[in-house]
Coordinates of C-alpha atoms in Angstrom, one line a residue:
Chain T
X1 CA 0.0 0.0 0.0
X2 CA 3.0 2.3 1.3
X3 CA 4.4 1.5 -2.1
X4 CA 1.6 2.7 -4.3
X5 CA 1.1 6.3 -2.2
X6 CA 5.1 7.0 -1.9
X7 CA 8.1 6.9 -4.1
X8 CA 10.8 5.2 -3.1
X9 CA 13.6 7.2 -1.7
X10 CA 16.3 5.6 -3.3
X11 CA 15.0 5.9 -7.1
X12 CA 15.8 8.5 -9.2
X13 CA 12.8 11.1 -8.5
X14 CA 11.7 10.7 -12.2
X15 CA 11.2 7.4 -12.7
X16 CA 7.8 6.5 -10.6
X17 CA 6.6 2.9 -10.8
X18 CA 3.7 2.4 -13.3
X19 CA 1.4 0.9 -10.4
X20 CA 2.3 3.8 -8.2
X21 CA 1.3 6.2 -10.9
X22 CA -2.1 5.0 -11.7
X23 CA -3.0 4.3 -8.4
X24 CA -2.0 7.4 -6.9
X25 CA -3.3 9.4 -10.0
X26 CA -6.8 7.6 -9.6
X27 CA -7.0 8.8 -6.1
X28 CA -6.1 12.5 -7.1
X29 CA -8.7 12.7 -9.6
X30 CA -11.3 11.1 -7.1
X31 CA -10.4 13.7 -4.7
X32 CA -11.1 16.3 -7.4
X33 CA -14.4 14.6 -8.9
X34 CA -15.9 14.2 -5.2
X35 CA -15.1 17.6 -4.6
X36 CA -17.0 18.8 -7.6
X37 CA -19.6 16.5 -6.5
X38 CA -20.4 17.9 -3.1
X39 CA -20.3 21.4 -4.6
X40 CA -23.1 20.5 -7.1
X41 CA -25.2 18.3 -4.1
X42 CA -25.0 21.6 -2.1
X43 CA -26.7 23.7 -4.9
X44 CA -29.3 21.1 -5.4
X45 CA -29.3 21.7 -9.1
X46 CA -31.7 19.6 -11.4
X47 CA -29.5 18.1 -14.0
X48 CA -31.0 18.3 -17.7
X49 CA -28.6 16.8 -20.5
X50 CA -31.6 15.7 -22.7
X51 CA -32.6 19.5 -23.5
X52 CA -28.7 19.6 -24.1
X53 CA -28.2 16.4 -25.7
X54 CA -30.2 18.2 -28.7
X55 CA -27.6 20.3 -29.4
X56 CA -25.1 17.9 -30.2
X57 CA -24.2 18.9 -33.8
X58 CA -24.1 22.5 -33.0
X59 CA -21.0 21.0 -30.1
X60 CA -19.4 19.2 -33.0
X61 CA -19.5 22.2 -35.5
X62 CA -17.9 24.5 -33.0
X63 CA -15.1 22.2 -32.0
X64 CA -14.5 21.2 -35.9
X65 CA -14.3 25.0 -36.3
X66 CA -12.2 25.6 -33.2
X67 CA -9.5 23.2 -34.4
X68 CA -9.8 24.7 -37.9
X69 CA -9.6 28.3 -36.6
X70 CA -6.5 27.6 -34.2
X71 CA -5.0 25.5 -37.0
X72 CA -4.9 27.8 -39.6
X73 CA -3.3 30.5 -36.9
X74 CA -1.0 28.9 -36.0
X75 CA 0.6 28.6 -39.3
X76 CA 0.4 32.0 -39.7
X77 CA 2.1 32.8 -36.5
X78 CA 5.0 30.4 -37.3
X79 CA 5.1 32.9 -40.4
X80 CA 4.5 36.1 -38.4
X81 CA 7.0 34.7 -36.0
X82 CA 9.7 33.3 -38.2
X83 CA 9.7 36.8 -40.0
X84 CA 9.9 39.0 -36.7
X85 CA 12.6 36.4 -35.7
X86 CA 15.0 37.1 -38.5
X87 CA 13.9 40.9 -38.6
X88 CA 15.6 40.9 -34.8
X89 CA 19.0 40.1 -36.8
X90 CA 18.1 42.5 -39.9
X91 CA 21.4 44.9 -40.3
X92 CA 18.0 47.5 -41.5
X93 CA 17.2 48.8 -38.0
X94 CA 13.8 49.9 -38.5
X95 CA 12.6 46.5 -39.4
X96 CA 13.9 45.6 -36.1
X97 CA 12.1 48.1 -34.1
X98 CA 9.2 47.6 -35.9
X99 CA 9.1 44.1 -34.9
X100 CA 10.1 44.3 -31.8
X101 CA 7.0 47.1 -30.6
X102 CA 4.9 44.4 -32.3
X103 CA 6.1 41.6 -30.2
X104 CA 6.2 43.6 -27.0
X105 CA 3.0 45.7 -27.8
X106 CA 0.8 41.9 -28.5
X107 CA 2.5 40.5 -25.6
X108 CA 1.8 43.5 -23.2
X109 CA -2.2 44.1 -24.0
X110 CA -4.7 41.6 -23.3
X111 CA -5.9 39.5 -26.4
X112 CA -9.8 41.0 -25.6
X113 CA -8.5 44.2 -26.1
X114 CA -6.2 43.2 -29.5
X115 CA -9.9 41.5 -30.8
X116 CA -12.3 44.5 -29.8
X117 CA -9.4 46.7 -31.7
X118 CA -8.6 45.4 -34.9
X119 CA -12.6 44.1 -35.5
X120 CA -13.8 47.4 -34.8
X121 CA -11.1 49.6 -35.9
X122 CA -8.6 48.2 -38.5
X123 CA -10.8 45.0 -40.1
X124 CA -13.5 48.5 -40.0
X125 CA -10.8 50.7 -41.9
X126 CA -10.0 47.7 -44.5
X127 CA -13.1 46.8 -45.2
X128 CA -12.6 43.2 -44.0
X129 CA -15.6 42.2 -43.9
X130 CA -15.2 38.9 -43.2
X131 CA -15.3 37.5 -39.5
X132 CA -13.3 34.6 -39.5
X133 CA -10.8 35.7 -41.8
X134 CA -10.5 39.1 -38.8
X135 CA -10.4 36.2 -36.5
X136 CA -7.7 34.2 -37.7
X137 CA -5.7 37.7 -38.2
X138 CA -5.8 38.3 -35.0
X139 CA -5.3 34.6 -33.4
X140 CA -2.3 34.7 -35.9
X141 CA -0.5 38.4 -34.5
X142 CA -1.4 37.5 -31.2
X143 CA 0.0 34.0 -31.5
X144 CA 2.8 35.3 -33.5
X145 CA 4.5 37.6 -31.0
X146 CA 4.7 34.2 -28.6
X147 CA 6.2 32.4 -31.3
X148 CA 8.7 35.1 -32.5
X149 CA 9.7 35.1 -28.8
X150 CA 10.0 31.1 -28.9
X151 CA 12.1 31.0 -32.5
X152 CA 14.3 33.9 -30.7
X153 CA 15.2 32.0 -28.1
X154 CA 15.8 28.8 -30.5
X155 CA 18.5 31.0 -33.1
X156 CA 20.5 31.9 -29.7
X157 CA 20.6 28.8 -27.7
X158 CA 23.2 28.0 -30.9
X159 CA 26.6 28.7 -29.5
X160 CA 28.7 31.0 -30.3
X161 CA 31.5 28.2 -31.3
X162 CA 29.2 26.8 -33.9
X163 CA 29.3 30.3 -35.7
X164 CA 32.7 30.6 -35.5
X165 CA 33.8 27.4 -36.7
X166 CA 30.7 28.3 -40.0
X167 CA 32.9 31.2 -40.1
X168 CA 35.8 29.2 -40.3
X169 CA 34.8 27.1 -43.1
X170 CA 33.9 29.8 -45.3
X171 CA 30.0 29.4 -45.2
X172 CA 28.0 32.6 -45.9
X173 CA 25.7 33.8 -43.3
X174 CA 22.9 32.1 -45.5
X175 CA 24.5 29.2 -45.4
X176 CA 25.4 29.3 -41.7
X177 CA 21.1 30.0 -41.4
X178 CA 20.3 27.4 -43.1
X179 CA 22.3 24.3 -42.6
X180 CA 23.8 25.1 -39.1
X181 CA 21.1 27.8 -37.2
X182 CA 17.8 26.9 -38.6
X183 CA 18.0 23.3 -38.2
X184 CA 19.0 22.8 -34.5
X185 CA 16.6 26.1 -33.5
X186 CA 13.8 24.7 -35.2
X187 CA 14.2 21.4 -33.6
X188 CA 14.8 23.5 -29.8
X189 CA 11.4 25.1 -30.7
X190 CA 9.5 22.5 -31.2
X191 CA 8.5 21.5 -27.2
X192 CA 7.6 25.4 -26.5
X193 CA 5.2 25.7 -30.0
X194 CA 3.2 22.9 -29.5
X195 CA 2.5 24.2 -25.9
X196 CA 1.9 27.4 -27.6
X197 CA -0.6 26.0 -29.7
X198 CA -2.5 23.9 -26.8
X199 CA -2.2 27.9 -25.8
X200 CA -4.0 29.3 -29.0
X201 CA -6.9 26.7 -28.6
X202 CA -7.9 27.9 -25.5
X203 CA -7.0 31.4 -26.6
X204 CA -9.4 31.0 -29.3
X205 CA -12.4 31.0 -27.0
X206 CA -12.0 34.6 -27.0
X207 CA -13.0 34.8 -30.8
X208 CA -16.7 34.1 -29.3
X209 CA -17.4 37.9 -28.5
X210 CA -17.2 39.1 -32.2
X211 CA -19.6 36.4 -32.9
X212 CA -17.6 33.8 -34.5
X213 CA -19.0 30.5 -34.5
X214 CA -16.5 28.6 -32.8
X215 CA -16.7 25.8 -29.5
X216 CA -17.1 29.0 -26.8
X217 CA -20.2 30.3 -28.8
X218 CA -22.0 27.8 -29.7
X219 CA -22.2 26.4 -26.2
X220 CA -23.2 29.5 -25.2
X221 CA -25.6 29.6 -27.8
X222 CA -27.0 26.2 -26.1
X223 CA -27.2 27.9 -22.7
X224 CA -29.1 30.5 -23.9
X225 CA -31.9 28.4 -25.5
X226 CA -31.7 25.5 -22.6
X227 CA -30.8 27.6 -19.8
X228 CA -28.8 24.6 -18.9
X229 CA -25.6 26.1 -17.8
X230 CA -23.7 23.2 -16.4
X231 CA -24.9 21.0 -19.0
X232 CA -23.8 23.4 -22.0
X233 CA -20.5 23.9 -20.3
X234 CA -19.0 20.7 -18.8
X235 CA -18.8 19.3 -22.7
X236 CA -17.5 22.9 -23.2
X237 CA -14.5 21.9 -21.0
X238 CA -14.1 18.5 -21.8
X239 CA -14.6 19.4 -25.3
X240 CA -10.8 22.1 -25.0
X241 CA -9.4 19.0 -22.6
X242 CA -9.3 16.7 -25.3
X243 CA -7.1 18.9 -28.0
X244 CA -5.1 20.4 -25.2
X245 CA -4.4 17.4 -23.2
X246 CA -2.7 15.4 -25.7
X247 CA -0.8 18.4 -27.4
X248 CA 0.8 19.5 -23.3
X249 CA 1.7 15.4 -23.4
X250 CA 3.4 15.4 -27.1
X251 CA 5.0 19.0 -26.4
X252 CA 6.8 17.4 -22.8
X253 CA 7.5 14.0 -25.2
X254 CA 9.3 16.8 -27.2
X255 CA 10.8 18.4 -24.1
X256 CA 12.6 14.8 -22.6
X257 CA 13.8 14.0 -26.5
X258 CA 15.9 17.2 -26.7
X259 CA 16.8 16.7 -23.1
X260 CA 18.2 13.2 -24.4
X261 CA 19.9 14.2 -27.5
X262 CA 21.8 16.9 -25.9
Chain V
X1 CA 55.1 28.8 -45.6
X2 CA 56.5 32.3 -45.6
X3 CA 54.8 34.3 -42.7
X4 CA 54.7 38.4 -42.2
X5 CA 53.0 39.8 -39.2
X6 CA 54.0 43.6 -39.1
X7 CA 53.0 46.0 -36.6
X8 CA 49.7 43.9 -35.8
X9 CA 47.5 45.3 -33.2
X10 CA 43.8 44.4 -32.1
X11 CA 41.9 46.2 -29.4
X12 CA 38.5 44.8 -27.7
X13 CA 37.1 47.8 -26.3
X14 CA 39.4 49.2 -23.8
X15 CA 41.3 46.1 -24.0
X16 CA 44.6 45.6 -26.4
X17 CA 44.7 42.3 -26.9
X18 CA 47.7 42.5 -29.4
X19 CA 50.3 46.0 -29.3
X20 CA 52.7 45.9 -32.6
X21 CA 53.1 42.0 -33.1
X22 CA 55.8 41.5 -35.6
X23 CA 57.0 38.4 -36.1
X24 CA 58.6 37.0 -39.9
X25 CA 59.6 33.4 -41.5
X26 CA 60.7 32.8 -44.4
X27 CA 60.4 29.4 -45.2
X28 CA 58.6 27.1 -42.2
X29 CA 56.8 24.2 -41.8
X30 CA 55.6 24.1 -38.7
X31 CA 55.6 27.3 -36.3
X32 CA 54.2 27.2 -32.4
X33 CA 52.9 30.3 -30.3
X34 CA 53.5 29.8 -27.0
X35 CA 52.8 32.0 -23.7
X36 CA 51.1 32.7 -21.1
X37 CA 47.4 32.8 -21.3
X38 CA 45.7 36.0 -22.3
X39 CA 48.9 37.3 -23.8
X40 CA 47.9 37.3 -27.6
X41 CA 48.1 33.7 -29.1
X42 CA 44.6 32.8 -29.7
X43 CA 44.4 36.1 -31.0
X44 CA 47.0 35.8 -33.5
X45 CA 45.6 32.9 -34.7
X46 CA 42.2 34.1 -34.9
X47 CA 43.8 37.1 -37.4
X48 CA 45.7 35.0 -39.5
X49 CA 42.7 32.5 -39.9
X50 CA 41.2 36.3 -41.3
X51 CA 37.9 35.3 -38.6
X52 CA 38.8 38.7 -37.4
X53 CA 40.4 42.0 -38.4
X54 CA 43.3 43.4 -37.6
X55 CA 43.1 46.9 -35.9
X56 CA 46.0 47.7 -37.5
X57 CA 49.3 46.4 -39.1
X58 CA 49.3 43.6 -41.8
X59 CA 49.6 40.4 -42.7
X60 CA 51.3 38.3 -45.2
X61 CA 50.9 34.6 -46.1
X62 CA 53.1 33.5 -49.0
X63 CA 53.7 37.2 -49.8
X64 CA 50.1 38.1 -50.4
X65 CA 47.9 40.2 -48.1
X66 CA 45.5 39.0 -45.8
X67 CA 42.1 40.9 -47.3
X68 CA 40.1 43.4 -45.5
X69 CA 36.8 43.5 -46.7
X70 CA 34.7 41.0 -45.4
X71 CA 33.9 38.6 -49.0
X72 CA 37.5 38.7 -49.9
X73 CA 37.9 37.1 -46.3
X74 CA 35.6 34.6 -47.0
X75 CA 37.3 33.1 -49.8
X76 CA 40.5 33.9 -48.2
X77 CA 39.3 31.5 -45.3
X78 CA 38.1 28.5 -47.6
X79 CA 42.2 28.4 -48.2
X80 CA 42.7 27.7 -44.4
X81 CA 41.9 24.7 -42.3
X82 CA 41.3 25.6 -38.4
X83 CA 41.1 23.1 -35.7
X84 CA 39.6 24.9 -32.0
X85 CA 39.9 23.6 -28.5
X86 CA 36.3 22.6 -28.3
X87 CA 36.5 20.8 -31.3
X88 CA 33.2 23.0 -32.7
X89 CA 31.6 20.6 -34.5
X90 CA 28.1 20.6 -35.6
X91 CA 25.5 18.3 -32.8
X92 CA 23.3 18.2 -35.3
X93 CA 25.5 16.4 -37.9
X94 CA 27.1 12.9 -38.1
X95 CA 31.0 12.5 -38.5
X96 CA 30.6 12.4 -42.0
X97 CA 28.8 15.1 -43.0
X98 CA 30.8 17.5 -40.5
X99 CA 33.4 16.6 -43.1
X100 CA 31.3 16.4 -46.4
X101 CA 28.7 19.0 -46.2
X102 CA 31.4 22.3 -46.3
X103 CA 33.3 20.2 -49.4
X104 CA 30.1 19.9 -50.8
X105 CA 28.1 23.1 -50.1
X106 CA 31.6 25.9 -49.8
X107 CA 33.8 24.1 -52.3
X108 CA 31.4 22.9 -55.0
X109 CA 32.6 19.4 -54.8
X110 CA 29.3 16.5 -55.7
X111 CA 27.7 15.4 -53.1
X112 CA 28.8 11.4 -53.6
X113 CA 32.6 12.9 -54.3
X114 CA 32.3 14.7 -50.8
X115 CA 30.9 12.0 -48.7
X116 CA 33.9 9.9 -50.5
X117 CA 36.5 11.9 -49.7
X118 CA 34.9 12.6 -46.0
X119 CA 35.1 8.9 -46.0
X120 CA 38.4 8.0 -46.7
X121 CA 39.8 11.2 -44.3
X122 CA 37.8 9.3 -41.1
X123 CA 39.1 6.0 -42.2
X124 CA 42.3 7.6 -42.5
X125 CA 42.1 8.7 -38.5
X126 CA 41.0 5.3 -37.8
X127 CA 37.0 6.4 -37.3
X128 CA 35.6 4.3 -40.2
X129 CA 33.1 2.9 -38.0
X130 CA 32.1 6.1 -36.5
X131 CA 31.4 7.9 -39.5
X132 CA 27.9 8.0 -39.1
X133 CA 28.0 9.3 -35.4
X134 CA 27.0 12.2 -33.8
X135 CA 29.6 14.2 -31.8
X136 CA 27.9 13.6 -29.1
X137 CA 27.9 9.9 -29.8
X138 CA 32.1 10.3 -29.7
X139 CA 35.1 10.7 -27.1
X140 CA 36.5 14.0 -27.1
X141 CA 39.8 12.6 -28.9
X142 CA 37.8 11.0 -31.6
X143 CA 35.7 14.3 -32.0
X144 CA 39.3 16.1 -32.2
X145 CA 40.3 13.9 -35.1
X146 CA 37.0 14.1 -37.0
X147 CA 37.6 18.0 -36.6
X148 CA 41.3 17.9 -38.0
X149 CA 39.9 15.9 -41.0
X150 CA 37.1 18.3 -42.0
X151 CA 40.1 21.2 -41.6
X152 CA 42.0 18.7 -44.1
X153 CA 39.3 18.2 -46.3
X154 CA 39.5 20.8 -48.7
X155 CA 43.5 20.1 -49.0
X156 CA 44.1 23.9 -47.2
X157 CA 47.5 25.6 -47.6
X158 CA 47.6 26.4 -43.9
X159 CA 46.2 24.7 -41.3
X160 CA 45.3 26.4 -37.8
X161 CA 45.2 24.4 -34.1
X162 CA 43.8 26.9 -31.9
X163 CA 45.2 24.8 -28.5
X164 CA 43.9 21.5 -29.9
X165 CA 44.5 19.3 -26.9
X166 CA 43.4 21.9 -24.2
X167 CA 39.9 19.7 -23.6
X168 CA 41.6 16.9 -23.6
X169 CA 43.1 14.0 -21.2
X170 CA 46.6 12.9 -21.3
X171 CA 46.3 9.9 -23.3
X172 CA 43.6 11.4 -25.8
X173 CA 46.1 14.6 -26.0
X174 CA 49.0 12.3 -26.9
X175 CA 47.2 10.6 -30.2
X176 CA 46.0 14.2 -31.6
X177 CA 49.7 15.7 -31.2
X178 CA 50.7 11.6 -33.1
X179 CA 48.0 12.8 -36.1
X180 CA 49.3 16.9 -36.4
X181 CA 52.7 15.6 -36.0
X182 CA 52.3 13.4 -38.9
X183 CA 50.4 16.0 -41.1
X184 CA 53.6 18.0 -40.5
X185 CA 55.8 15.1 -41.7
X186 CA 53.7 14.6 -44.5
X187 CA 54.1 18.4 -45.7
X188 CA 51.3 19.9 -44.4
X189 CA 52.3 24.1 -43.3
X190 CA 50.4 24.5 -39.8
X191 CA 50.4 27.2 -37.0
X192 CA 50.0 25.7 -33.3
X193 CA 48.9 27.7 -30.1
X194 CA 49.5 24.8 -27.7
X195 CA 50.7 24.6 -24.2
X196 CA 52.3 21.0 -25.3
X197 CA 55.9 22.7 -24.4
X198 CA 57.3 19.1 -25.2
X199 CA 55.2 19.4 -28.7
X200 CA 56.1 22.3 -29.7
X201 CA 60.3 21.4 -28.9
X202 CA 59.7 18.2 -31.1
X203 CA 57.7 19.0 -33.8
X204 CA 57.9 22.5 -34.9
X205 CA 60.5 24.0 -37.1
X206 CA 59.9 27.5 -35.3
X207 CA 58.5 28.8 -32.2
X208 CA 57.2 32.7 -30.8
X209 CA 57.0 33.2 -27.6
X210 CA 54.1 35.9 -27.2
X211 CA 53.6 38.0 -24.4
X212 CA 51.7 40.9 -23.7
X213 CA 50.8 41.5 -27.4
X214 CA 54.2 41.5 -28.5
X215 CA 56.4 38.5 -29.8
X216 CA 58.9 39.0 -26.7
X217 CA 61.3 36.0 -28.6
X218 CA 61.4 34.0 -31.2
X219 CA 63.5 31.7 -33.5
X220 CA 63.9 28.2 -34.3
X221 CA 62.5 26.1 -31.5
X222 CA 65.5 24.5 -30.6
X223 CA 67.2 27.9 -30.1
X224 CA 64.1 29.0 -28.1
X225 CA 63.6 26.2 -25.8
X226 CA 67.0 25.2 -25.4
X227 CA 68.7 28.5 -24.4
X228 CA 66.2 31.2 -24.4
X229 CA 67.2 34.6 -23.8
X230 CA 65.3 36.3 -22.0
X231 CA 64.4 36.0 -18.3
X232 CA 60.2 36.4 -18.8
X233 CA 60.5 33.2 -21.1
X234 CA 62.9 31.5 -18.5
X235 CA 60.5 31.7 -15.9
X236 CA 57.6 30.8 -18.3
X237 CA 59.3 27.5 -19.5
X238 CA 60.1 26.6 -16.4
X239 CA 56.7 26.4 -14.9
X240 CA 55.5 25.1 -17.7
X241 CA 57.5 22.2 -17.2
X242 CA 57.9 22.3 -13.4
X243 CA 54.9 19.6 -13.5

């Protein structure tokens, strides 16, 4: 029993029995689910998933278009980001500073206030008329800002021995980008931009205030016509668990390989 | 290899790392800097291997000017091999592609040419069966040698060790000195930094002693290390070899 609640001692504190784990994980998520229980009890709320149950294409549609909407973003941000990346090493110094307001200016204001902004004012001004198209846009600057940060990071983790020895050879700086940088900071990005894009899905929720059609929406949409609040949310959550769960597990997978290589 | 360094100099910030180097050789094979650390070998090295410029003075290698502008240095530096301390290969490359991949992608050579001549330079440092290895995969010796192939690869006039046995152990230290002393045998011009005072004695035709930015003596290395003249590289030999 001891054995299944505590790790032993001696072992190295990563390596937990598989036993131990599922036993003592079980017992953490009881905790957790009885908790949730006794707050409902205490409300004495009358449970109605049939009324809900109804609904369950509009559910689907807004999670297909939730994993559509942060999918497309987030190849834009890797665009977004790989170009503000490089602009921080452009020799043209307004390029840089242009860039580098962007990243700090999306990273410093709340993405509410980025959505309210550029679907009222800019998409306004450019006669974008379409919603989803604004709402990719701004997933994708929003996103991108994270991601610039995240390349960034992956360019200068290479040392400065690697460079020197490109130097050495004779390789241009393209060359040194693209068979000695770009490779190993790609590869040192990965873990951090598939946590950024578990990020963007949840992120995405946001898009339901300008009316885009999305997982957040729709459920709200059911709420309104049920007036089944838990009902219309607890898939709501369950529904973001599923993409976000197993992108946090692949991004740490990531993580350990690197970790393993290096 | 006939060697002019006049009046060098190179400042980092407040710092003068070299102050009027001169130092010339008409005909050598194999020269060594020695001295004590921070007093301007890595440096020299660094401006002969053009990977940075001079502040001031020149520099002549077979009688023709080490180039200023910075493309003229890159194909300046594709006539140079350089080995570092730290190796400096790429992680993310096996053995042979470290070799075959600045053949292939600097020097023009075809791809299958490359890997063939990457392949017979690691079987030539007996690392035939590591050629497809990461450097992380490999013991620091090893790693050494794949590095002094890929300097050899491109057949180089010069080759640079930047204090190639610094990060290693006695025994690993002992078979890269074996491999750069038979490159010299075999003809090969090279310029050692090394603290291998029994090396340098033994395998080099010529020897500087730099200190303080300046070549304070120099001369054939058995006139240096066997009576040297002044009293600064008296004391410095003899801690060197104290242990």
């Amino acid at each position: 029993m001891r054995a299944l609640l505590f790790q032993d001692p001696d072992s190295d504190p990563t390596a937990v029995r598989a036993a131990a784990k599922w036993a003592s994980a079980t017992l953490a998520l009881s905790f957790l689910c009885l908790l949730a229980l006794a707050a409902f009890a205490s409300l004495e709320y009358n449970w109605n998933w049939s009324a809900v149950f109804k609904y369950k294409t509009k559910f689907i549609e807004g999670w297909l278009l939730t994993i559509q909407v942060s999918s497309v973003s987030l190849l834009v941000a890797c665009i977004i980001g790989g170009l503000s990346a490089l602009s921080a090493r452009s020799r043209f110094l307004p390029l840089r500073y242009l860039f580098k307001i962007y990243v700090e200016g999306t990273r410093g204001t709340p993405l509410l206030v980025q959505i309210l902004l550029i679907f009222y004012v800019f998409a306004d001004a450019a006669h974008l008329e379409n919603r989803y198209v604004v709402g990719v846009l701004v997933l994708s600057f929003f996103s991108g800002a994270y991601v610039s940060e995240i390349f960034r990071a992956g360019i200068e983790s290479i040392g400065s021995s690697q460079l020197l020895s490109a130097k050495a050879i004779g390789f241009t700086p393209y060359q040194t980008f693209r068979y000695i940088i770009f490779p190993q900071a790609l590869r040192r990005s990965l873990p951090a931009l598939a946590g950024q894009f578990a990020n963007l899905i949840k992120d995405s929720s946001l898009l339901s205030i300008i009316a885009i059609e999305e997982f957040t929406l729709n459920a709200q949409e059911v709420n309104t016509s049920t007036l089944s609040t838990f009902e219309s949310f607890f898939p709501l959550a369950v529904g973001y668990l599923i993409l976000t769960l197993p992108i946090f597990h692949l991004s740490r997978r990531l993580e350990k390989r690197l970790a393993f290589d290096s | 290899m006939k060697l002019a360094l006049e009046n060098l100099s190179k400042s980092y910030g407040q710092h003068q790392a070299l102050d009027g180097l001169d130092l010339h050789l008409e005909n050598a094979r194999c020269l060594t800097l020695i001295g004590p650390s921070g007093g301007g070998k890595s440096t020299t090295l660094r401006l002969v291997a053009g990977l940075e410029k001079a502040s001031g003075g020149h520099i002549l290698l077979n009688d023709k000017a080490v180039p200023c502008s910075e493309e003229e240095l890159r194909d300046y530096r594709k006539s140079i091999g350089v080995v570092f301390q730290s190796y400096n290969l790429f992680p993310h490359f096996d053995a042979l592609t470290n070799i075959a991949l600045p053949l292939e992608k600097v020097h023009g050579v075809a791809k299958a040419d490359a890997q063939e001549r990457a392949y017979e330079l690691l079987a030539r440092f007996k690392l035939a069966d590591h050629s497809r290895k990461k450097p992380s995969e490999l013991s620091g010796g090893q790693n050494q040698r794949v590095a002094i192939a890929r300097s050899l690869a491109h057949d180089p006039e010069l080759i640079l060790f930047d204090e190639p046995t610094s990060a290693l152990d006695p025994e690993m230290s002992a078979q890269i000195l074996d491999v750069i002393e038979e490159l010299i045998q075999s003809g090969k011009d090279c310029i050692v930094v090394t603290h291998q005072m029994g090396f340098a004695k033994r395998a080099s035709d010529y020897a500087a002693f730099i200190s303080h930015g300046k070549v304070a003596e120099s001369g054939t290395s058995k006139d240096l290390f066997d009576s040297p003249q002044s009293q600064e590289l008296r004391q410095f030999l003899e801690r060197e070899l104290k242990y």
